[in-house]
Amino acid sequence: MSNTPKELKYTKEHEWIRVEDGNIAYVGVTDHAQSELGEIVYVEVDTVGEEVAADEVFGTVEAVKTTSDLFMPITGKVLEFNPELSEDEADNPAAINEDPYGKGWIVKVEISDPEELAALLDAAAYTDLIA
Amino acid sequence: MKSTPLTDTHIALGAKMAEFAGYNMPISYAGIRDEHEAVRNGVGVFDVSHMGEFVIKGKEAFDLLQKVTSNNVAKLEIGDAQYSCLPNENGGIVDDLLVYRLPEDKCAEGERAYMVVVNASNIEKDWNWIEKHNSFEAEMHNISYRSGLLAVQGPKAHEAMQSLTDVDLAGMKYYTFKKGVFAGIENVIISATGYTGSGGFELYCDNKDMKKLWDAVMEAGKDWNITPCGLGARDTLRLEMGFALYGNDINDTTSPIEAGLGWITKTKKGDFTSRDIFAKQREEGTERKLVGFVLSDRRAPRHDYPIVNEAGEEIGIVTSGTISPSLDKPIGMGYVKKEYAKAGTPIKVMARKKALEGVVTKPPFYKV
């Protein structure tokens, strides 16, 4: 059974977003997504410093069996790529498998328009989606 | 969706399941990399009961198979197995398959018996194809739906399984088989074949005995940490060896000559489907060739990604790709124009907008 925390918002593409204070948010992939992907061996984010529109690709996750694009839940500027995952730093992409909502977060973003949040799925709707 | 006799066993073990060729199959248990490692260095077991089996028997069973398959069936003695393919009439491949020459204890005088093992996704297509060409005195029996198959693979397979049979496993030559008692089950075909490159066996047995066989194999292999493996590891293992996968690397439109399967295409054996096309291709060469390549990126090549040359011109297409668990590098196979097929040629694979640099490399990527 996948873990789907109540306090997060979700996309149909299996990303989660957690809004911190103000317009700052963290984005990652869900427990369901990491389980479906299997062992994640590489994460690439080539949009740091860029403004990326909602539903656009901000990076790629490479698992042994498959490659999956990462989609922005919401329009915003990509501020940071999690150093735990980055090949230039800790290079530990398996953190997504181990802790998808914690140390496996993928990017930190600055939200352009908080009103877009209303269009995302809540935990109940996402749970229905993956049921 | 169809089940194998072991589908419930896989689910009980917590396997990640998915539909493959109409069957509910295990993709992975503990994880593809652990399963892969077990087969490379120890022993792993795969349920591949979805594969199809036909028995072809009769006075002209040999003639039928010699006509529809590309390899030379005349080379097979009783107890031999052979990798081969079924060519179509346009020089493409209906399927790739194994041909076993069976013991003749149930044959009348002058009859021979063979078993062919085909891909699950092609069972009907292959059956119809062979039947269409059966103008010979040969009976065909589709035993796919009552025949199961376990692949016990890895360098420790012999020693781990020896307690289950009197057949001398270590003494069996690659691509031979014996019919015998295994785990107390009679008439098991013990075949020294596999799709991993790490040695081991494939065990054919009746569906009704598959659970008993699985349990015995798991129990006997306990001291060797036998690992249940899924189709995910099966794919990474075969890809490291450069073994073609039907539907990915070969299909109805690819010729065995361009796919590097010239060694199973015996154009001098006598007449068979598309022989003249293959003889001509062998003499003149083909416009494209299936090659292996290794990338110097961290991204994996995937089926249908374009292959380009250094100038960015499209020269081919990826047919299979993964991150090699043994090498920890992206590897793949694909068709390229013949002038780019030489080992050492630099190529690029387009992962959407990103160009991944690589070099043509002769498989196997992993040397056992």
GROMACS .gro file of N, CA, C and O in nm, chain A residues 5-106:
model
  408
    5PRO      N    1   0.081   1.121   0.190
    5PRO     CA    2   0.057   1.214   0.302
    5PRO      C    3  -0.053   1.316   0.269
    5PRO      O    4  -0.062   1.367   0.158
    6LYS      N    5  -0.137   1.342   0.372
    6LYS     CA    6  -0.253   1.430   0.355
    6LYS      C    7  -0.217   1.575   0.327
    6LYS      O    8  -0.290   1.646   0.260
    7GLU      N    9  -0.101   1.620   0.380
    7GLU     CA   10  -0.070   1.763   0.372
    7GLU      C   11  -0.013   1.806   0.236
    7GLU      O   12   0.010   1.924   0.213
    8LEU      N   13   0.007   1.710   0.145
    8LEU     CA   14   0.067   1.744   0.016
    8LEU      C   15  -0.039   1.755  -0.094
    8LEU      O   16  -0.150   1.706  -0.079
    9LYS      N   17   0.001   1.818  -0.203
    9LYS     CA   18  -0.081   1.821  -0.325
    9LYS      C   19  -0.012   1.734  -0.430
    9LYS      O   20   0.111   1.717  -0.426
   10TYR      N   21  -0.091   1.684  -0.524
   10TYR     CA   22  -0.038   1.584  -0.620
   10TYR      C   23  -0.077   1.617  -0.763
   10TYR      O   24  -0.174   1.688  -0.787
   11THR      N   25   0.001   1.558  -0.855
   11THR     CA   26  -0.035   1.569  -0.998
   11THR      C   27  -0.074   1.431  -1.049
   11THR      O   28  -0.040   1.329  -0.990
   12LYS      N   29  -0.138   1.431  -1.166
   12LYS     CA   30  -0.172   1.304  -1.231
   12LYS      C   31  -0.047   1.232  -1.279
   12LYS      O   32  -0.050   1.114  -1.310
   13GLU      N   33   0.062   1.306  -1.293
   13GLU     CA   34   0.189   1.248  -1.338
   13GLU      C   35   0.273   1.197  -1.221
   13GLU      O   36   0.390   1.167  -1.235
   14HIS      N   37   0.212   1.194  -1.101
   14HIS     CA   38   0.273   1.133  -0.982
   14HIS      C   39   0.384   1.216  -0.917
   14HIS      O   40   0.473   1.162  -0.855
   15GLU      N   41   0.376   1.350  -0.934
   15GLU     CA   42   0.461   1.435  -0.853
   15GLU      C   43   0.382   1.482  -0.731
   15GLU      O   44   0.259   1.488  -0.734
   16TRP      N   45   0.455   1.517  -0.624
   16TRP     CA   46   0.394   1.583  -0.510
   16TRP      C   47   0.455   1.721  -0.496
   16TRP      O   48   0.565   1.747  -0.545
   17ILE      N   49   0.382   1.813  -0.428
   17ILE     CA   50   0.437   1.945  -0.398
   17ILE      C   51   0.401   1.980  -0.254
   17ILE      O   52   0.288   1.955  -0.209
   18ARG      N   53   0.500   2.030  -0.183
   18ARG     CA   54   0.478   2.072  -0.044
   18ARG      C   55   0.513   2.220  -0.034
   18ARG      O   56   0.627   2.259  -0.058
   19VAL      N   57   0.413   2.301  -0.001
   19VAL     CA   58   0.436   2.445   0.007
   19VAL      C   59   0.486   2.479   0.147
   19VAL      O   60   0.425   2.443   0.247
   20GLU      N   61   0.603   2.545   0.150
   20GLU     CA   62   0.658   2.592   0.278
   20GLU      C   63   0.613   2.736   0.297
   20GLU      O   64   0.515   2.779   0.237
   21ASP      N   65   0.686   2.812   0.375
   21ASP     CA   66   0.642   2.950   0.398
   21ASP      C   67   0.648   3.033   0.270
   21ASP      O   68   0.737   3.021   0.189
   22GLY      N   69   0.547   3.116   0.255
   22GLY     CA   70   0.542   3.206   0.140
   22GLY      C   71   0.524   3.129   0.011
   22GLY      O   72   0.439   3.042   0.000
   23ASN      N   73   0.609   3.159  -0.089
   23ASN     CA   74   0.595   3.099  -0.221
   23ASN      C   75   0.695   2.989  -0.247
   23ASN      O   76   0.714   2.948  -0.360
   24ILE      N   77   0.760   2.942  -0.143
   24ILE     CA   78   0.862   2.839  -0.161
   24ILE      C   79   0.799   2.700  -0.144
   24ILE      O   80   0.719   2.678  -0.053
   25ALA      N   81   0.835   2.610  -0.235
   25ALA     CA   82   0.778   2.475  -0.229
   25ALA      C   83   0.883   2.372  -0.267
   25ALA      O   84   0.982   2.403  -0.334
   26TYR      N   85   0.859   2.249  -0.222
   26TYR     CA   86   0.943   2.135  -0.261
   26TYR      C   87   0.860   2.042  -0.349
   26TYR      O   88   0.740   2.025  -0.326
   27VAL      N   89   0.929   1.984  -0.446
   27VAL     CA   90   0.861   1.894  -0.541
   27VAL      C   91   0.938   1.762  -0.547
   27VAL      O   92   1.062   1.760  -0.546
   28GLY      N   93   0.862   1.653  -0.552
   28GLY     CA   94   0.925   1.522  -0.567
   28GLY      C   95   0.829   1.428  -0.639
   28GLY      O   96   0.728   1.471  -0.694
   29VAL      N   97   0.862   1.299  -0.638
   29VAL     CA   98   0.768   1.200  -0.693
   29VAL      C   99   0.712   1.117  -0.579
   29VAL      O  100   0.774   1.102  -0.473
   30THR      N  101   0.593   1.063  -0.602
   30THR     CA  102   0.520   0.996  -0.495
   30THR      C  103   0.579   0.857  -0.464
   30THR      O  104   0.655   0.800  -0.542
   31ASP      N  105   0.537   0.807  -0.350
   31ASP     CA  106   0.574   0.671  -0.309
   31ASP      C  107   0.528   0.570  -0.414
   31ASP      O  108   0.601   0.478  -0.452
   32HIS      N  109   0.407   0.591  -0.465
   32HIS     CA  110   0.355   0.503  -0.570
   32HIS      C  111   0.447   0.507  -0.693
   32HIS      O  112   0.481   0.404  -0.750
   33ALA      N  113   0.489   0.627  -0.730
   33ALA     CA  114   0.575   0.643  -0.849
   33ALA      C  115   0.709   0.572  -0.830
   33ALA      O  116   0.755   0.500  -0.917
   34GLN      N  117   0.772   0.593  -0.715
   34GLN     CA  118   0.903   0.530  -0.694
   34GLN      C  119   0.890   0.378  -0.694
   34GLN      O  120   0.977   0.306  -0.744
   35SER      N  121   0.778   0.330  -0.642
   35SER     CA  122   0.757   0.186  -0.638
   35SER      C  123   0.738   0.130  -0.780
   35SER      O  124   0.792   0.024  -0.814
   36GLU      N  125   0.664   0.203  -0.861
   36GLU     CA  126   0.644   0.160  -1.000
   36GLU      C  127   0.773   0.166  -1.080
   36GLU      O  128   0.801   0.080  -1.164
   37LEU      N  129   0.853   0.270  -1.056
   37LEU     CA  130   0.977   0.286  -1.132
   37LEU      C  131   1.080   0.180  -1.093
   37LEU      O  132   1.160   0.138  -1.175
   38GLY      N  133   1.079   0.138  -0.969
   38GLY     CA  134   1.183   0.049  -0.921
   38GLY      C  135   1.310   0.128  -0.892
   38GLY      O  136   1.305   0.250  -0.873
   39GLU      N  137   1.423   0.058  -0.890
   39GLU     CA  138   1.549   0.120  -0.845
   39GLU      C  139   1.589   0.238  -0.932
   39GLU      O  140   1.620   0.222  -1.050
   40ILE      N  141   1.592   0.353  -0.871
   40ILE     CA  142   1.628   0.475  -0.944
   40ILE      C  143   1.781   0.489  -0.940
   40ILE      O  144   1.843   0.482  -0.834
   41VAL      N  145   1.841   0.505  -1.058
   41VAL     CA  146   1.987   0.506  -1.066
   41VAL      C  147   2.045   0.642  -1.103
   41VAL      O  148   2.165   0.663  -1.092
   42TYR      N  149   1.959   0.734  -1.147
   42TYR     CA  150   2.012   0.864  -1.188
   42TYR      C  151   1.896   0.963  -1.196
   42TYR      O  152   1.787   0.929  -1.242
   43VAL      N  153   1.923   1.085  -1.151
   43VAL     CA  154   1.824   1.192  -1.166
   43VAL      C  155   1.893   1.309  -1.234
   43VAL      O  156   2.004   1.348  -1.195
   44GLU      N  157   1.829   1.363  -1.335
   44GLU     CA  158   1.887   1.476  -1.407
   44GLU      C  159   1.789   1.592  -1.401
   44GLU      O  160   1.672   1.577  -1.437
   45VAL      N  161   1.838   1.707  -1.354
   45VAL     CA  162   1.756   1.829  -1.355
   45VAL      C  163   1.840   1.936  -1.424
   45VAL      O  164   1.948   1.971  -1.374
   46ASP      N  165   1.796   1.981  -1.540
   46ASP     CA  166   1.876   2.079  -1.616
   46ASP      C  167   1.803   2.212  -1.626
   46ASP      O  168   1.822   2.287  -1.720
   47THR      N  169   1.718   2.240  -1.526
   47THR     CA  170   1.636   2.362  -1.533
   47THR      C  171   1.659   2.455  -1.412
   47THR      O  172   1.578   2.546  -1.391
   48VAL      N  173   1.767   2.429  -1.337
   48VAL     CA  174   1.790   2.514  -1.220
   48VAL      C  175   1.813   2.659  -1.267
   48VAL      O  176   1.888   2.683  -1.360
   49GLY      N  177   1.742   2.751  -1.201
   49GLY     CA  178   1.752   2.892  -1.238
   49GLY      C  179   1.650   2.934  -1.343
   49GLY      O  180   1.635   3.052  -1.373
   50GLU      N  181   1.578   2.835  -1.397
   50GLU     CA  182   1.482   2.868  -1.503
   50GLU      C  183   1.340   2.871  -1.449
   50GLU      O  184   1.307   2.801  -1.354
   51GLU      N  185   1.257   2.949  -1.514
   51GLU     CA  186   1.114   2.948  -1.487
   51GLU      C  187   1.052   2.838  -1.575
   51GLU      O  188   1.076   2.833  -1.695
   52VAL      N  189   0.980   2.745  -1.512
   52VAL     CA  190   0.920   2.634  -1.586
   52VAL      C  191   0.769   2.638  -1.564
   52VAL      O  192   0.722   2.652  -1.451
   53ALA      N  193   0.694   2.629  -1.674
   53ALA     CA  194   0.548   2.636  -1.666
   53ALA      C  195   0.492   2.505  -1.609
   53ALA      O  196   0.553   2.399  -1.621
   54ALA      N  197   0.375   2.514  -1.550
   54ALA     CA  198   0.305   2.395  -1.502
   54ALA      C  199   0.292   2.295  -1.616
   54ALA      O  200   0.269   2.333  -1.731
   55ASP      N  201   0.310   2.168  -1.583
   55ASP     CA  202   0.301   2.054  -1.678
   55ASP      C  203   0.419   2.043  -1.773
   55ASP      O  204   0.421   1.954  -1.857
   56GLU      N  205   0.516   2.135  -1.763
   56GLU     CA  206   0.635   2.122  -1.847
   56GLU      C  207   0.737   2.032  -1.777
   56GLU      O  208   0.736   2.016  -1.655
   57VAL      N  209   0.829   1.978  -1.857
   57VAL     CA  210   0.931   1.888  -1.804
   57VAL      C  211   1.042   1.968  -1.735
   57VAL      O  212   1.095   2.062  -1.793
   58PHE      N  213   1.074   1.930  -1.610
   58PHE     CA  214   1.186   1.997  -1.543
   58PHE      C  215   1.305   1.905  -1.521
   58PHE      O  216   1.412   1.948  -1.477
   59GLY      N  217   1.290   1.778  -1.552
   59GLY     CA  218   1.401   1.685  -1.533
   59GLY      C  219   1.360   1.545  -1.571
   59GLY      O  220   1.251   1.524  -1.627
   60THR      N  221   1.449   1.450  -1.543
   60THR     CA  222   1.428   1.312  -1.585
   60THR      C  223   1.477   1.217  -1.475
   60THR      O  224   1.580   1.243  -1.413
   61VAL      N  225   1.402   1.112  -1.454
   61VAL     CA  226   1.443   1.008  -1.360
   61VAL      C  227   1.475   0.882  -1.441
   61VAL      O  228   1.396   0.840  -1.526
   62GLU      N  229   1.590   0.825  -1.412
   62GLU     CA  230   1.633   0.705  -1.482
   62GLU      C  231   1.628   0.589  -1.384
   62GLU      O  232   1.698   0.589  -1.282
   63ALA      N  233   1.541   0.491  -1.412
   63ALA     CA  234   1.540   0.368  -1.334
   63ALA      C  235   1.601   0.259  -1.422
   63ALA      O  236   1.622   0.280  -1.541
   64VAL      N  237   1.631   0.142  -1.363
   64VAL     CA  238   1.694   0.038  -1.443
   64VAL      C  239   1.605   0.006  -1.563
   64VAL      O  240   1.650  -0.004  -1.676
   65LYS      N  241   1.476  -0.006  -1.537
   65LYS     CA  242   1.386  -0.055  -1.639
   65LYS      C  243   1.327   0.052  -1.730
   65LYS      O  244   1.288   0.023  -1.841
   66THR      N  245   1.321   0.174  -1.681
   66THR     CA  246   1.250   0.274  -1.759
   66THR      C  247   1.302   0.415  -1.731
   66THR      O  248   1.368   0.439  -1.630
   67THR      N  249   1.269   0.506  -1.822
   67THR     CA  250   1.304   0.647  -1.806
   67THR      C  251   1.175   0.724  -1.793
   67THR      O  252   1.079   0.699  -1.865
   68SER      N  253   1.172   0.819  -1.699
   68SER     CA  254   1.048   0.893  -1.678
   68SER      C  255   1.077   1.042  -1.666
   68SER      O  256   1.166   1.083  -1.593
   69ASP      N  257   1.001   1.122  -1.742
   69ASP     CA  258   1.016   1.267  -1.730
   69ASP      C  259   0.950   1.316  -1.602
   69ASP      O  260   0.856   1.255  -1.552
   70LEU      N  261   1.002   1.428  -1.553
   70LEU     CA  262   0.945   1.492  -1.433
   70LEU      C  263   0.871   1.618  -1.477
   70LEU      O  264   0.926   1.700  -1.550
   71PHE      N  265   0.748   1.633  -1.431
   71PHE     CA  266   0.664   1.746  -1.473
   71PHE      C  267   0.642   1.843  -1.357
   71PHE      O  268   0.617   1.801  -1.244
   72MET      N  269   0.649   1.972  -1.388
   72MET     CA  270   0.624   2.074  -1.286
   72MET      C  271   0.477   2.071  -1.246
   72MET      O  272   0.389   2.076  -1.332
   73PRO      N  273   0.450   2.063  -1.117
   73PRO     CA  274   0.309   2.065  -1.073
   73PRO      C  275   0.247   2.204  -1.095
   73PRO      O  276   0.126   2.217  -1.108
   74ILE      N  277   0.333   2.306  -1.102
   74ILE     CA  278   0.285   2.444  -1.092
   74ILE      C  279   0.391   2.533  -1.157
   74ILE      O  280   0.508   2.497  -1.159
   75THR      N  281   0.352   2.645  -1.213
   75THR     CA  282   0.452   2.735  -1.274
   75THR      C  283   0.541   2.795  -1.166
   75THR      O  284   0.492   2.838  -1.061
   76GLY      N  285   0.672   2.794  -1.194
   76GLY     CA  286   0.761   2.852  -1.095
   76GLY      C  287   0.906   2.846  -1.138
   76GLY      O  288   0.939   2.788  -1.242
   77LYS      N  289   0.989   2.908  -1.057
   77LYS     CA  290   1.133   2.908  -1.085
   77LYS      C  291   1.199   2.796  -1.007
   77LYS      O  292   1.174   2.779  -0.887
   78VAL      N  293   1.282   2.718  -1.076
   78VAL     CA  294   1.354   2.611  -1.008
   78VAL      C  295   1.473   2.672  -0.935
   78VAL      O  296   1.565   2.726  -0.998
   79LEU      N  297   1.470   2.665  -0.803
   79LEU     CA  298   1.574   2.730  -0.724
   79LEU      C  299   1.691   2.637  -0.695
   79LEU      O  300   1.806   2.679  -0.690
   80GLU      N  301   1.661   2.511  -0.675
   80GLU     CA  302   1.765   2.420  -0.630
   80GLU      C  303   1.731   2.277  -0.668
   80GLU      O  304   1.615   2.235  -0.665
   81PHE      N  305   1.834   2.201  -0.701
   81PHE     CA  306   1.822   2.057  -0.726
   81PHE      C  307   1.879   1.990  -0.601
   81PHE      O  308   1.989   2.022  -0.559
   82ASN      N  309   1.804   1.901  -0.542
   82ASN     CA  310   1.845   1.836  -0.417
   82ASN      C  311   1.987   1.779  -0.427
   82ASN      O  312   2.013   1.688  -0.506
   83PRO      N  313   2.080   1.832  -0.346
   83PRO     CA  314   2.220   1.786  -0.354
   83PRO      C  315   2.235   1.638  -0.319
   83PRO      O  316   2.330   1.574  -0.362
   84GLU      N  317   2.139   1.583  -0.245
   84GLU     CA  318   2.143   1.440  -0.214
   84GLU      C  319   2.135   1.356  -0.341
   84GLU      O  320   2.192   1.248  -0.350
   85LEU      N  321   2.064   1.409  -0.441
   85LEU     CA  322   2.043   1.334  -0.565
   85LEU      C  323   2.145   1.369  -0.673
   85LEU      O  324   2.176   1.288  -0.760
   86SER      N  325   2.195   1.490  -0.669
   86SER     CA  326   2.278   1.543  -0.779
   86SER      C  327   2.406   1.464  -0.795
   86SER      O  328   2.476   1.433  -0.699
   87GLU      N  329   2.440   1.436  -0.922
   87GLU     CA  330   2.563   1.358  -0.946
   87GLU      C  331   2.687   1.437  -0.910
   87GLU      O  332   2.793   1.381  -0.891
   88ASP      N  333   2.674   1.569  -0.903
   88ASP     CA  334   2.790   1.651  -0.867
   88ASP      C  335   2.810   1.658  -0.716
   88ASP      O  336   2.911   1.709  -0.669
   89GLU      N  337   2.711   1.609  -0.641
   89GLU     CA  338   2.725   1.616  -0.495
   89GLU      C  339   2.709   1.476  -0.435
   89GLU      O  340   2.791   1.390  -0.463
   90ALA      N  341   2.605   1.451  -0.357
   90ALA     CA  342   2.596   1.319  -0.289
   90ALA      C  343   2.573   1.204  -0.387
   90ALA      O  344   2.615   1.091  -0.361
   91ASP      N  345   2.508   1.233  -0.499
   91ASP     CA  346   2.482   1.132  -0.603
   91ASP      C  347   2.418   1.006  -0.545
   91ASP      O  348   2.464   0.895  -0.565
   92ASN      N  349   2.311   1.027  -0.470
   92ASN     CA  350   2.240   0.915  -0.408
   92ASN      C  351   2.095   0.911  -0.455
   92ASN      O  352   2.003   0.937  -0.377
   93PRO      N  353   2.072   0.880  -0.583
   93PRO     CA  354   1.935   0.883  -0.636
   93PRO      C  355   1.842   0.783  -0.567
   93PRO      O  356   1.720   0.801  -0.570
   94ALA      N  357   1.899   0.680  -0.505
   94ALA     CA  358   1.816   0.582  -0.434
   94ALA      C  359   1.741   0.645  -0.317
   94ALA      O  360   1.646   0.586  -0.264
   95ALA      N  361   1.779   0.768  -0.278
   95ALA     CA  362   1.705   0.838  -0.172
   95ALA      C  363   1.558   0.854  -0.209
   95ALA      O  364   1.472   0.857  -0.121
   96ILE      N  365   1.530   0.861  -0.339
   96ILE     CA  366   1.389   0.871  -0.382
   96ILE      C  367   1.314   0.743  -0.347
   96ILE      O  368   1.200   0.747  -0.301
   97ASN      N  369   1.378   0.628  -0.367
   97ASN     CA  370   1.314   0.501  -0.331
   97ASN      C  371   1.297   0.488  -0.181
   97ASN      O  372   1.195   0.440  -0.132
   98GLU      N  373   1.397   0.534  -0.107
   98GLU     CA  374   1.397   0.514   0.039
   98GLU      C  375   1.303   0.611   0.111
   98GLU      O  376   1.238   0.574   0.208
   99ASP      N  377   1.297   0.733   0.062
   99ASP     CA  378   1.225   0.838   0.136
   99ASP      C  379   1.171   0.942   0.037
   99ASP      O  380   1.222   1.053   0.030
  100PRO      N  381   1.069   0.904  -0.041
  100PRO     CA  382   1.026   0.991  -0.151
  100PRO      C  383   0.973   1.127  -0.107
  100PRO      O  384   0.981   1.223  -0.184
  101TYR      N  385   0.919   1.136   0.015
  101TYR     CA  386   0.863   1.264   0.060
  101TYR      C  387   0.958   1.341   0.150
  101TYR      O  388   0.930   1.452   0.191
  102GLY      N  389   1.071   1.279   0.185
  102GLY     CA  390   1.166   1.342   0.276
  102GLY      C  391   1.295   1.374   0.204
  102GLY      O  392   1.299   1.461   0.118
  103LYS      N  393   1.399   1.296   0.235
  103LYS     CA  394   1.529   1.330   0.175
  103LYS      C  395   1.535   1.305   0.025
  103LYS      O  396   1.629   1.346  -0.041
  104GLY      N  397   1.430   1.244  -0.030
  104GLY     CA  398   1.426   1.223  -0.174
  104GLY      C  399   1.354   1.334  -0.252
  104GLY      O  400   1.321   1.314  -0.369
  105TRP      N  401   1.333   1.449  -0.188
  105TRP     CA  402   1.274   1.560  -0.265
  105TRP      C  403   1.364   1.592  -0.384
  105TRP      O  404   1.485   1.567  -0.380
  106ILE      N  405   1.307   1.645  -0.492
  106ILE     CA  406   1.388   1.662  -0.613
  106ILE      C  407   1.426   1.809  -0.636
  106ILE      O  408   1.544   1.838  -0.652
   0.00000   0.00000   0.00000
